[in-house]
CSV table of N, CA and C in Angstrom, one decimal:
chain,number,residue,atom,x,y,z
A,1,UNK,N,-7.9,-22.1,-34.4
A,1,UNK,CA,-8.8,-22.0,-33.4
A,1,UNK,C,-7.9,-23.6,-33.0
A,2,UNK,N,-7.4,-23.8,-33.8
A,2,UNK,CA,-7.0,-25.4,-32.4
A,2,UNK,C,-5.2,-24.7,-31.8
A,3,UNK,N,-5.0,-24.8,-33.0
A,3,UNK,CA,-3.6,-23.8,-32.8
A,3,UNK,C,-3.3,-22.8,-32.0
A,4,UNK,N,-3.7,-22.0,-32.2
A,4,UNK,CA,-3.7,-20.9,-31.0
A,4,UNK,C,-4.0,-21.1,-29.6
A,5,UNK,N,-5.2,-22.1,-29.1
A,5,UNK,CA,-5.3,-22.7,-28.2
A,5,UNK,C,-3.6,-22.9,-27.6
A,6,UNK,N,-4.0,-24.9,-28.4
A,6,UNK,CA,-2.1,-25.5,-28.8
A,6,UNK,C,-0.8,-24.4,-28.2
A,7,UNK,N,-1.0,-23.4,-29.0
A,7,UNK,CA,-0.3,-22.0,-28.4
A,7,UNK,C,0.0,-21.6,-27.5
A,8,UNK,N,-1.3,-21.1,-26.8
A,8,UNK,CA,-1.4,-20.7,-25.6
A,8,UNK,C,-1.2,-22.0,-24.7
A,9,UNK,N,-1.5,-22.9,-24.6
A,9,UNK,CA,-1.6,-24.1,-23.6
A,9,UNK,C,0.0,-23.9,-23.9
A,10,UNK,N,0.9,-24.3,-25.3
A,10,UNK,CA,2.4,-24.3,-25.2
A,10,UNK,C,3.2,-23.1,-23.9
A,11,UNK,N,2.5,-22.1,-24.1
A,11,UNK,CA,3.3,-20.6,-23.1
A,11,UNK,C,3.5,-20.5,-21.5
A,12,UNK,N,1.7,-21.2,-21.4
A,12,UNK,CA,1.4,-21.6,-20.9
A,12,UNK,C,2.1,-22.3,-19.0
A,13,UNK,N,2.2,-23.3,-19.9
A,13,UNK,CA,2.7,-24.3,-19.2
A,13,UNK,C,4.9,-24.4,-18.8
A,14,UNK,N,5.1,-23.5,-20.6
A,14,UNK,CA,6.5,-23.6,-20.2
A,14,UNK,C,6.9,-22.4,-18.6
A,15,UNK,N,5.8,-20.7,-18.5
A,15,UNK,CA,6.4,-20.3,-17.9
A,15,UNK,C,6.2,-21.1,-16.4
A,16,UNK,N,3.9,-21.5,-15.8
A,16,UNK,CA,4.8,-22.9,-15.1
A,16,UNK,C,5.5,-22.8,-14.3
A,17,UNK,N,5.9,-23.7,-15.0
A,17,UNK,CA,6.7,-25.2,-15.1
A,17,UNK,C,8.2,-24.5,-14.3
A,18,UNK,N,8.0,-23.6,-15.3
A,18,UNK,CA,9.2,-22.2,-13.9
A,18,UNK,C,9.1,-21.1,-13.7
A,19,UNK,N,7.9,-21.2,-13.1
A,19,UNK,CA,7.1,-19.8,-12.1
A,19,UNK,C,8.3,-19.8,-10.8
A,20,UNK,N,9.0,-20.6,-10.1
A,20,UNK,CA,9.9,-20.0,-9.3
A,20,UNK,C,10.9,-20.0,-9.9
A,21,UNK,N,11.6,-19.8,-10.2
A,21,UNK,CA,13.3,-18.2,-10.9
A,21,UNK,C,12.8,-17.6,-11.9
A,22,UNK,N,11.1,-17.6,-12.7
A,22,UNK,CA,11.1,-16.4,-13.5
A,22,UNK,C,10.9,-15.6,-12.9
A,23,UNK,N,12.1,-14.4,-13.3
A,23,UNK,CA,12.5,-12.9,-13.2
A,23,UNK,C,11.1,-12.0,-14.0
A,24,UNK,N,10.4,-11.0,-12.8
A,24,UNK,CA,9.7,-9.7,-13.5
A,24,UNK,C,9.7,-10.2,-14.7
A,25,UNK,N,11.0,-9.7,-15.3
A,25,UNK,CA,11.2,-8.9,-16.8
A,25,UNK,C,10.0,-11.1,-17.9
A,26,UNK,N,10.5,-11.9,-17.0
A,26,UNK,CA,10.5,-13.5,-17.6
A,26,UNK,C,8.9,-13.5,-18.0
A,27,UNK,N,8.6,-12.4,-16.5
A,27,UNK,CA,6.6,-12.7,-16.7
A,27,UNK,C,6.3,-11.4,-17.4
A,28,UNK,N,6.6,-10.2,-16.8
A,28,UNK,CA,6.7,-9.0,-18.5
A,28,UNK,C,6.2,-10.0,-19.9
A,29,UNK,N,7.4,-10.7,-20.6
A,29,UNK,CA,7.4,-11.5,-21.2
A,29,UNK,C,6.3,-12.2,-21.4
A,30,UNK,N,6.0,-12.5,-21.3
A,30,UNK,CA,4.8,-13.4,-21.3
A,30,UNK,C,3.9,-13.8,-20.9
A,31,UNK,N,3.5,-12.7,-20.6
A,31,UNK,CA,2.6,-11.3,-20.2
A,31,UNK,C,2.2,-11.2,-21.6
A,32,UNK,N,2.9,-10.1,-21.9
A,32,UNK,CA,2.7,-9.8,-23.5
A,32,UNK,C,1.7,-11.1,-24.8
A,33,UNK,N,3.2,-12.1,-25.2
A,33,UNK,CA,3.1,-13.7,-25.3
A,33,UNK,C,1.1,-13.6,-25.5
A,34,UNK,N,0.7,-13.7,-24.1
A,34,UNK,CA,-0.3,-14.5,-24.0
A,34,UNK,C,-1.1,-13.1,-24.2
A,35,UNK,N,-1.7,-12.3,-24.1
A,35,UNK,CA,-2.0,-11.2,-24.5
A,35,UNK,C,-2.0,-11.8,-25.9
A,36,UNK,N,-1.3,-10.5,-26.9
A,36,UNK,CA,-1.5,-11.5,-28.5
A,36,UNK,C,-2.5,-12.4,-28.5
A,37,UNK,N,-1.9,-13.5,-27.7
A,37,UNK,CA,-2.4,-14.7,-28.1
A,37,UNK,C,-4.1,-14.9,-27.7
A,38,UNK,N,-4.6,-14.0,-26.4
A,38,UNK,CA,-5.7,-13.5,-26.2
A,38,UNK,C,-7.0,-13.2,-28.0
A,39,UNK,N,-5.7,-12.3,-27.7
A,39,UNK,CA,-6.2,-11.1,-28.3
A,39,UNK,C,-7.1,-12.3,-29.7
A,40,UNK,N,-5.5,-12.8,-30.2
A,40,UNK,CA,-6.4,-13.5,-31.6
A,40,UNK,C,-7.6,-14.4,-31.6
A,41,UNK,N,-7.0,-15.1,-30.3
A,41,UNK,CA,-8.9,-15.4,-29.8
A,41,UNK,C,-10.1,-15.4,-29.5
A,42,UNK,N,-10.2,-14.0,-29.4
A,42,UNK,CA,-11.5,-13.4,-29.1
A,42,UNK,C,-12.8,-13.3,-29.8
A,43,UNK,N,-11.7,-13.1,-31.1
A,43,UNK,CA,-12.1,-13.1,-31.8
A,43,UNK,C,-13.5,-15.1,-32.3
A,44,UNK,N,-13.4,-15.6,-32.1
A,44,UNK,CA,-13.6,-17.0,-32.7
A,44,UNK,C,-14.7,-17.6,-31.1
A,45,UNK,N,-14.8,-17.2,-30.0
A,45,UNK,CA,-15.7,-16.9,-29.2
A,45,UNK,C,-16.8,-16.5,-29.7
A,46,UNK,N,-16.2,-15.1,-30.3
A,46,UNK,CA,-17.8,-14.3,-30.3
A,46,UNK,C,-18.2,-14.9,-31.3
A,47,UNK,N,-17.9,-15.7,-32.4
A,47,UNK,CA,-18.3,-17.0,-32.8
A,47,UNK,C,-19.6,-18.5,-32.7
A,48,UNK,N,-18.6,-18.7,-31.7
A,48,UNK,CA,-19.2,-19.7,-30.0
A,48,UNK,C,-17.4,-20.6,-30.5
A,49,UNK,N,-17.5,-21.7,-29.9
A,49,UNK,CA,-17.1,-22.7,-29.3
A,49,UNK,C,-17.2,-24.3,-29.0
A,50,UNK,N,-16.5,-25.0,-29.7
A,50,UNK,CA,-17.5,-26.1,-28.9
A,50,UNK,C,-16.9,-26.7,-27.9
A,51,UNK,N,-16.9,-27.1,-27.6
A,51,UNK,CA,-17.1,-27.4,-25.9
A,51,UNK,C,-15.6,-28.2,-25.5
A,52,UNK,N,-15.3,-29.0,-26.7
A,52,UNK,CA,-13.9,-29.1,-26.5
A,52,UNK,C,-12.7,-28.1,-26.0
A,53,UNK,N,-13.3,-27.7,-27.5
A,53,UNK,CA,-12.3,-26.2,-27.1
A,53,UNK,C,-12.0,-25.2,-25.4
A,54,UNK,N,-13.7,-25.4,-25.3
A,54,UNK,CA,-13.9,-24.5,-24.6
A,54,UNK,C,-13.4,-24.9,-23.2
A,55,UNK,N,-13.5,-26.5,-23.3
A,55,UNK,CA,-12.7,-26.2,-22.3
A,55,UNK,C,-11.9,-26.9,-21.6
A,56,UNK,N,-10.6,-27.4,-22.7
A,56,UNK,CA,-9.2,-26.7,-23.2
A,56,UNK,C,-8.6,-24.8,-22.2
A,57,UNK,N,-9.5,-24.5,-23.2
A,57,UNK,CA,-9.4,-23.4,-22.7
A,57,UNK,C,-9.7,-22.4,-21.1
A,58,UNK,N,-10.4,-23.3,-20.8
A,58,UNK,CA,-10.9,-23.0,-19.1
A,58,UNK,C,-9.2,-24.3,-18.5
A,59,UNK,N,-8.8,-24.6,-18.9
A,59,UNK,CA,-8.2,-26.4,-18.3
A,59,UNK,C,-6.7,-25.4,-18.1
A,60,UNK,N,-6.2,-24.8,-19.0
A,60,UNK,CA,-5.1,-23.8,-19.6
A,60,UNK,C,-5.2,-21.9,-18.2
A,61,UNK,N,-6.2,-21.9,-17.6
A,61,UNK,CA,-7.1,-20.4,-16.9
A,61,UNK,C,-6.4,-21.4,-16.3
A,62,UNK,N,-6.9,-22.3,-15.7
A,62,UNK,CA,-6.3,-22.6,-13.5
A,62,UNK,C,-5.5,-22.5,-13.4
A,63,UNK,N,-4.2,-22.8,-14.3
A,63,UNK,CA,-3.2,-22.2,-14.0
A,63,UNK,C,-2.9,-20.4,-13.7
A,64,UNK,N,-3.5,-20.0,-13.9
A,64,UNK,CA,-3.7,-18.2,-13.6
A,64,UNK,C,-2.4,-18.2,-11.5
A,65,UNK,N,-3.6,-18.6,-10.5
A,65,UNK,CA,-3.5,-18.3,-9.7
A,65,UNK,C,-2.3,-18.2,-9.2
A,66,UNK,N,-1.3,-19.7,-10.1
A,66,UNK,CA,-0.5,-20.1,-9.5
A,66,UNK,C,1.3,-18.6,-10.3
A,67,UNK,N,0.7,-18.2,-11.8
A,67,UNK,CA,0.9,-17.0,-11.9
A,67,UNK,C,0.6,-15.6,-11.1
A,68,UNK,N,-0.5,-15.6,-10.3
A,68,UNK,CA,-0.7,-14.1,-10.0
A,68,UNK,C,-0.4,-14.1,-8.8
A,69,UNK,N,0.0,-15.6,-7.8
A,69,UNK,CA,0.8,-16.2,-6.3
A,69,UNK,C,2.3,-14.9,-7.0
A,70,UNK,N,3.0,-15.2,-8.3
A,70,UNK,CA,4.0,-15.2,-7.6
A,70,UNK,C,4.8,-14.0,-8.6
A,71,UNK,N,2.9,-13.0,-9.3
A,71,UNK,CA,3.9,-11.6,-10.3
A,71,UNK,C,3.9,-10.8,-8.8
A,72,UNK,N,2.4,-11.1,-8.0
A,72,UNK,CA,2.4,-10.3,-6.0
A,72,UNK,C,3.9,-10.6,-4.9
A,73,UNK,N,4.4,-11.9,-5.4
A,73,UNK,CA,5.5,-12.5,-4.6
A,73,UNK,C,6.6,-11.2,-4.7
A,74,UNK,N,6.9,-10.8,-6.2
A,74,UNK,CA,7.5,-10.3,-7.0
A,74,UNK,C,7.5,-8.7,-6.8
A,75,UNK,N,6.4,-8.4,-7.1
A,75,UNK,CA,5.2,-6.7,-6.6
A,75,UNK,C,6.3,-6.5,-4.6
A,76,UNK,N,5.6,-7.5,-4.6
A,76,UNK,CA,5.6,-7.4,-3.4
A,76,UNK,C,7.9,-7.4,-2.5
A,77,UNK,N,8.6,-7.9,-2.3
A,77,UNK,CA,9.7,-7.8,-2.9
A,77,UNK,C,9.5,-6.4,-3.7
A,78,UNK,N,9.8,-5.7,-4.7
A,78,UNK,CA,10.6,-4.5,-5.0
A,78,UNK,C,9.6,-3.4,-4.5
A,79,UNK,N,8.6,-3.4,-3.7
A,79,UNK,CA,8.1,-2.3,-2.3
A,79,UNK,C,8.6,-2.1,-1.6
A,80,UNK,N,9.5,-3.8,-1.1
A,80,UNK,CA,10.3,-4.3,-0.1
A,80,UNK,C,11.8,-2.7,0.1
A,81,UNK,N,11.8,-3.4,-1.8
A,81,UNK,CA,14.1,-2.6,-1.5
A,81,UNK,C,13.2,-1.6,-1.9
A,82,UNK,N,11.9,-0.7,-2.7
A,82,UNK,CA,11.9,0.0,-2.8
A,82,UNK,C,12.3,0.7,-0.9
A,83,UNK,N,11.1,0.6,-0.2
A,83,UNK,CA,11.3,0.7,1.2
A,83,UNK,C,12.1,0.4,1.8
A,84,UNK,N,13.4,-0.1,1.9
A,84,UNK,CA,14.8,-0.2,2.3
A,84,UNK,C,15.4,1.0,1.4
A,85,UNK,N,15.3,1.4,0.8
A,85,UNK,CA,16.4,2.4,-0.2
A,85,UNK,C,15.9,3.7,0.3
A,86,UNK,N,14.5,4.1,0.3
A,86,UNK,CA,14.4,5.0,0.7
A,86,UNK,C,14.2,5.3,2.4
A,87,UNK,N,14.6,4.3,3.4
A,87,UNK,CA,14.2,4.6,4.7
A,87,UNK,C,16.5,4.8,3.9
A,88,UNK,N,17.0,3.8,3.7
A,88,UNK,CA,18.3,4.0,3.9
A,88,UNK,C,18.7,5.4,2.6
A,89,UNK,N,18.2,6.6,2.1
A,89,UNK,CA,18.0,8.4,2.0
A,89,UNK,C,17.6,9.1,3.4
A,90,UNK,N,17.0,7.8,3.8
A,90,UNK,CA,15.6,9.3,4.3
A,90,UNK,C,17.5,8.6,6.3
A,91,UNK,N,17.9,8.2,6.6
A,91,UNK,CA,19.0,8.4,7.2
A,91,UNK,C,20.6,8.5,7.1
A,92,UNK,N,20.4,8.5,5.7
A,92,UNK,CA,21.5,9.5,5.6
A,92,UNK,C,21.6,10.9,5.5
A,93,UNK,N,19.5,11.0,5.4
A,93,UNK,CA,20.4,12.4,5.0
A,93,UNK,C,20.0,13.5,6.5
A,94,UNK,N,19.3,12.6,7.3
A,94,UNK,CA,19.9,12.0,8.6
A,94,UNK,C,21.2,12.9,9.6
A,95,UNK,N,21.9,11.9,8.5
A,95,UNK,CA,23.9,12.5,9.5
A,95,UNK,C,24.2,13.9,8.0
A,96,UNK,N,24.1,14.1,7.2
A,96,UNK,CA,24.8,15.1,6.4
A,96,UNK,C,25.2,16.0,7.0
A,97,UNK,N,25.6,17.0,7.1
A,97,UNK,CA,26.5,18.3,7.5
A,97,UNK,C,25.1,19.6,6.8
A,98,UNK,N,24.5,19.9,7.1
A,98,UNK,CA,24.4,21.4,6.0
A,98,UNK,C,24.4,22.2,7.1
A,99,UNK,N,24.5,23.0,5.6
A,99,UNK,CA,25.3,25.3,6.2
A,99,UNK,C,24.7,25.9,5.0
A,100,UNK,N,24.5,27.2,6.3
A,100,UNK,CA,23.7,28.4,5.4
A,100,UNK,C,25.5,28.4,4.7
A,101,UNK,N,25.0,28.6,3.2
A,101,UNK,CA,25.7,29.2,2.1
A,101,UNK,C,26.1,30.9,2.8
A,102,UNK,N,25.1,32.0,2.1
A,102,UNK,CA,24.6,32.5,2.4
A,102,UNK,C,24.6,33.7,4.0
A,103,UNK,N,25.4,32.9,4.7
A,103,UNK,CA,26.3,33.8,5.9
A,103,UNK,C,27.6,34.0,5.8
A,104,UNK,N,27.7,34.8,6.7
A,104,UNK,CA,29.1,36.2,6.7
A,104,UNK,C,29.5,36.5,8.5
A,105,UNK,N,30.7,36.3,8.2
A,105,UNK,CA,32.0,35.6,9.8
A,105,UNK,C,32.6,37.2,9.3
A,106,UNK,N,32.0,38.1,10.1
A,106,UNK,CA,33.2,39.2,11.1
A,106,UNK,C,33.4,39.4,11.5
A,107,UNK,N,34.5,39.6,11.1
A,107,UNK,CA,35.9,39.4,12.9
A,107,UNK,C,36.3,40.6,13.0
A,108,UNK,N,36.0,41.1,14.4
A,108,UNK,CA,36.9,42.7,14.4
A,108,UNK,C,37.3,42.6,15.2
A,109,UNK,N,38.8,44.0,14.8
A,109,UNK,CA,39.7,43.7,16.2
A,109,UNK,C,39.7,44.6,16.4
A,110,UNK,N,40.0,44.3,18.2
A,110,UNK,CA,39.8,45.6,18.8
A,110,UNK,C,41.4,46.2,19.0
């Protein structure tokens, strides 16, 4: 159990130390890795943790707000880029020349 808590602490501290340079891929990998560790810890929680282990887990989870803020920042950046792309498409579309393809031109000679 202590090894799992130590592994959770290690991956969390590593990510927090480079949170401002972390890309969404880095955060995705971190969330997957952390999820695997937490899934292994859950059965031990059902059997009870001693106070030291519980305190250590609570200390690790204090970093969650920093991680959540960075994820929110990356999400907001992605939404802004998507909005800009959609606006560019809309502007481009308004300048495109549309023609009716099923029209005919009849020239009458007098």
